[in-house]
Coordinates of C-alpha atoms in Angstrom, one line a residue:
Chain A
Y311 CA 43.5 32.1 -6.0
Q312 CA 45.0 28.7 -6.8
T313 CA 45.2 28.1 -10.5
Q314 CA 44.3 24.6 -11.6
P315 CA 47.6 22.7 -11.7
V316 CA 48.4 21.7 -15.3
K317 CA 48.4 18.0 -16.0
D318 CA 52.2 17.7 -16.5
E319 CA 52.4 13.9 -15.9
L320 CA 51.6 11.2 -18.5
Chain M
M56 CA 60.6 16.2 -13.5
N57 CA 62.2 14.0 -10.9
I58 CA 64.2 10.8 -11.4
F59 CA 61.3 8.6 -10.2
R60 CA 59.0 10.3 -13.0
L61 CA 61.6 9.8 -15.6
A62 CA 62.3 6.2 -14.6
G63 CA 58.6 5.6 -14.6
D64 CA 58.1 7.0 -18.1
M65 CA 61.1 5.0 -19.4
T66 CA 59.8 1.8 -17.8
H67 CA 56.4 2.5 -19.4
L68 CA 58.0 3.2 -22.8
A69 CA 60.0 0.0 -22.4
S70 CA 56.9 -2.1 -21.7
V71 CA 55.2 -0.8 -24.9
L72 CA 58.4 -1.4 -27.0
V73 CA 58.7 -4.9 -25.6
L74 CA 55.2 -5.7 -26.6
L75 CA 55.5 -4.1 -30.1
L76 CA 58.8 -5.9 -30.5
K77 CA 57.3 -9.2 -29.6
I78 CA 54.4 -8.8 -32.0
H79 CA 56.4 -7.3 -34.8
T80 CA 59.3 -9.8 -34.8
I81 CA 57.7 -13.2 -34.0
K82 CA 54.4 -12.1 -35.7
S83 CA 52.5 -13.6 -32.8
C84 CA 50.4 -12.2 -29.9
A85 CA 50.0 -15.5 -28.1
G86 CA 49.4 -14.8 -24.4
I87 CA 48.5 -11.1 -25.0
S88 CA 45.1 -9.9 -24.1
L89 CA 43.5 -7.8 -26.8
K90 CA 41.0 -6.4 -24.3
T91 CA 43.7 -5.0 -22.2
Q92 CA 45.3 -3.4 -25.2
E93 CA 41.9 -1.9 -26.2
L94 CA 41.5 -0.6 -22.7
Y95 CA 44.9 1.1 -22.8
A96 CA 44.2 2.6 -26.2
L97 CA 41.0 4.1 -24.6
V98 CA 43.0 5.2 -21.5
F99 CA 45.5 7.2 -23.7
A100 CA 42.7 8.5 -26.0
T101 CA 40.8 9.9 -23.0
R102 CA 43.8 11.2 -21.1
Y103 CA 45.7 13.0 -23.9
L104 CA 42.8 15.1 -25.1
D105 CA 44.9 18.1 -24.3
L106 CA 47.6 17.0 -26.6
F107 CA 47.1 19.9 -29.0
T108 CA 45.7 22.4 -26.6
D109 CA 48.2 22.5 -23.7
Y110 CA 51.7 22.4 -24.7
I111 CA 53.8 21.4 -21.6
S112 CA 57.2 20.3 -23.2
L113 CA 58.5 18.6 -26.2
Y114 CA 59.2 15.5 -24.0
N115 CA 55.5 15.5 -22.8
T116 CA 54.1 15.8 -26.3
L117 CA 56.5 13.3 -27.8
M118 CA 55.7 10.6 -25.1
K119 CA 52.0 11.2 -25.5
L120 CA 52.3 10.6 -29.2
I121 CA 54.4 7.5 -28.8
F122 CA 51.9 6.0 -26.3
L123 CA 48.9 6.9 -28.5
V124 CA 50.5 5.5 -31.7
S125 CA 51.8 2.4 -30.1
S126 CA 48.6 1.4 -28.2
F127 CA 46.5 1.8 -31.3
S128 CA 48.9 0.0 -33.5
I129 CA 49.1 -2.9 -31.1
V130 CA 45.3 -3.1 -31.2
W131 CA 45.5 -2.9 -35.0
Y132 CA 48.1 -5.6 -35.3
I133 CA 46.1 -8.1 -33.1
R134 CA 42.9 -7.3 -34.8
H135 CA 43.8 -6.9 -38.5
H136 CA 47.2 -8.1 -39.2
K137 CA 46.8 -11.3 -41.3
I138 CA 49.4 -13.3 -39.5
V139 CA 49.3 -11.9 -36.0
R140 CA 45.5 -12.1 -35.7
R141 CA 45.7 -15.9 -36.1
S142 CA 47.7 -16.2 -32.9
Y143 CA 45.1 -14.3 -31.0
D144 CA 43.2 -16.7 -28.7
K145 CA 39.8 -15.1 -28.4
D146 CA 38.3 -18.2 -26.6
Q147 CA 40.6 -17.5 -23.7
D148 CA 40.6 -13.7 -23.7
T149 CA 37.0 -13.6 -22.5
F150 CA 37.1 -10.9 -19.8
R151 CA 34.0 -8.7 -20.3
H152 CA 36.1 -5.4 -20.3
Y153 CA 33.1 -3.3 -21.2
F154 CA 31.9 -4.0 -17.6
L155 CA 35.0 -2.1 -16.5
V156 CA 34.4 0.9 -18.8
L157 CA 31.0 1.9 -17.5
P158 CA 31.7 1.9 -13.7
C159 CA 34.9 3.8 -14.3
F160 CA 33.0 6.4 -16.3
L161 CA 30.2 6.6 -13.7
L162 CA 32.8 6.9 -10.9
A163 CA 34.5 9.7 -12.9
L164 CA 31.2 11.5 -13.1
V165 CA 30.8 11.4 -9.3
I166 CA 34.4 11.7 -8.0
N167 CA 36.5 14.2 -9.9
E168 CA 38.5 17.4 -9.3
K169 CA 36.3 19.6 -11.6
F170 CA 33.1 18.9 -13.4
T171 CA 34.3 19.7 -16.9
V172 CA 34.4 17.3 -19.9
K173 CA 38.2 17.3 -20.1
E174 CA 38.6 16.7 -16.3
I175 CA 36.0 13.9 -16.3
M176 CA 37.6 12.2 -19.3
W177 CA 41.0 12.6 -17.6
T178 CA 39.6 11.1 -14.3
F179 CA 37.9 8.3 -16.3
S180 CA 41.3 7.4 -17.9
L181 CA 42.9 7.2 -14.5
Y182 CA 40.2 4.8 -13.1
L183 CA 40.3 2.8 -16.3
E184 CA 44.1 2.5 -16.3
A185 CA 43.9 1.1 -12.8
V186 CA 41.8 -1.9 -13.9
A187 CA 43.0 -2.2 -17.5
I188 CA 45.4 -5.0 -16.7
L189 CA 42.7 -7.3 -15.4
P190 CA 41.9 -9.1 -18.7
Q191 CA 45.6 -9.7 -19.2
L192 CA 46.1 -11.1 -15.7
V193 CA 43.1 -13.3 -16.1
L194 CA 44.4 -14.5 -19.4
L195 CA 47.8 -15.2 -17.8
Q196 CA 46.1 -17.2 -15.1
R197 CA 44.2 -19.2 -17.7
T198 CA 47.0 -19.9 -20.1
R199 CA 49.4 -20.6 -17.2
N200 CA 52.6 -20.7 -19.1
I201 CA 54.0 -17.2 -19.7
D202 CA 56.5 -16.6 -22.4
N203 CA 59.4 -14.3 -21.4
L204 CA 58.4 -11.2 -23.4
T205 CA 54.8 -11.3 -22.0
G206 CA 56.1 -11.7 -18.5
Q207 CA 58.5 -8.8 -19.0
Y208 CA 55.7 -6.7 -20.5
V209 CA 53.4 -7.1 -17.5
F210 CA 56.3 -6.6 -15.1
L211 CA 57.4 -3.3 -16.7
L212 CA 53.8 -2.1 -17.0
G213 CA 53.3 -2.7 -13.2
A214 CA 56.7 -1.3 -12.3
Y215 CA 56.1 2.1 -14.1
R216 CA 53.1 2.9 -11.8
S217 CA 55.1 1.9 -8.8
L218 CA 57.8 4.4 -9.9
Y219 CA 55.1 7.0 -10.3
I220 CA 54.0 6.4 -6.7
L221 CA 57.5 7.3 -5.6
N222 CA 57.3 10.3 -7.9
W223 CA 54.1 11.5 -6.2
I224 CA 55.7 11.0 -2.8
Y225 CA 58.7 13.0 -3.8
R226 CA 56.6 15.8 -5.3
Y227 CA 54.3 15.8 -2.2
F228 CA 57.4 16.6 0.0
T229 CA 59.0 19.1 -2.4
E230 CA 56.1 21.0 -4.0
P231 CA 53.7 23.0 -1.9
H232 CA 49.9 22.2 -2.6
Y233 CA 50.8 19.1 -4.6
V234 CA 47.9 17.0 -3.5
H235 CA 46.1 14.7 -6.0
W236 CA 44.2 12.1 -4.0
I237 CA 42.3 10.8 -7.1
T238 CA 45.6 10.2 -9.0
W239 CA 47.3 8.7 -6.0
I240 CA 44.5 6.3 -5.0
S241 CA 43.9 4.9 -8.5
G242 CA 47.7 4.6 -8.9
L243 CA 47.9 2.6 -5.7
V244 CA 45.0 0.3 -6.6
Q245 CA 46.7 -0.3 -10.0
T246 CA 50.0 -1.2 -8.4
L247 CA 48.3 -3.5 -5.9
L248 CA 46.5 -5.4 -8.7
Y249 CA 50.1 -6.4 -9.9
A250 CA 51.2 -7.3 -6.4
D251 CA 50.7 -11.1 -6.8
F252 CA 52.1 -11.1 -10.3
F253 CA 55.2 -9.4 -9.0
Y254 CA 55.4 -12.0 -6.3
Y255 CA 55.4 -14.9 -8.7
Y256 CA 57.6 -13.0 -11.2
F257 CA 60.2 -12.4 -8.5
Q258 CA 60.0 -16.0 -7.2
S259 CA 60.5 -17.4 -10.7
W260 CA 63.5 -15.0 -11.3
K261 CA 65.1 -15.9 -7.9
N262 CA 64.7 -19.7 -8.3
N263 CA 65.5 -19.3 -12.0
V264 CA 62.5 -21.3 -13.0
K265 CA 59.9 -20.6 -15.7
L266 CA 57.3 -18.2 -14.5
E267 CA 54.1 -20.2 -13.6
L268 CA 51.1 -18.5 -12.1
P269 CA 48.9 -20.8 -9.8
A270 CA 45.4 -21.5 -11.3

């Protein structure tokens, strides 16, 4: 299952 | 982290520093829209809710803190600093920015990636950032003459999102499953809003004349 991509941008 | 993303963040940082420098050194906020600054403070407050919950990197945390502190201190300066506040022209800065907040929030309730508080606040901050520059652009149209620092501020602010678009294109081609339509579309709308300013900014730079926006 695809993990929710972490918000790595500003 | 790719070069476009880093360049974008540095450009964004530069825009905030230019503004803080202007306000702090000449103790004036002439030509600056308080409403845009308030919207930006709200954008950062709603976007960086994960500041203390999700640690991504020192760089990420540091930049979030810088943007939060600088945007709120700019609002404080314009509202409460005894000298700076006198140069704020509230009769010209009349854009009803609350009319931007509600539609962005409603849109975030409807169009989002996940219906959770954090995700909706994050999506709201994206939509709000796309339109946050409007009061400033309206003010520039009204006051017509633009002093250098204000022009540079708006230019850098627009340029940072353009660099982010290059970053999204780069990541789309290099990372599998990297698809964020909401981010991309709101970022594109934001950049397009600057398009006419960029045109006049470039014209004034090319002809080496003072930046004038047509009424």
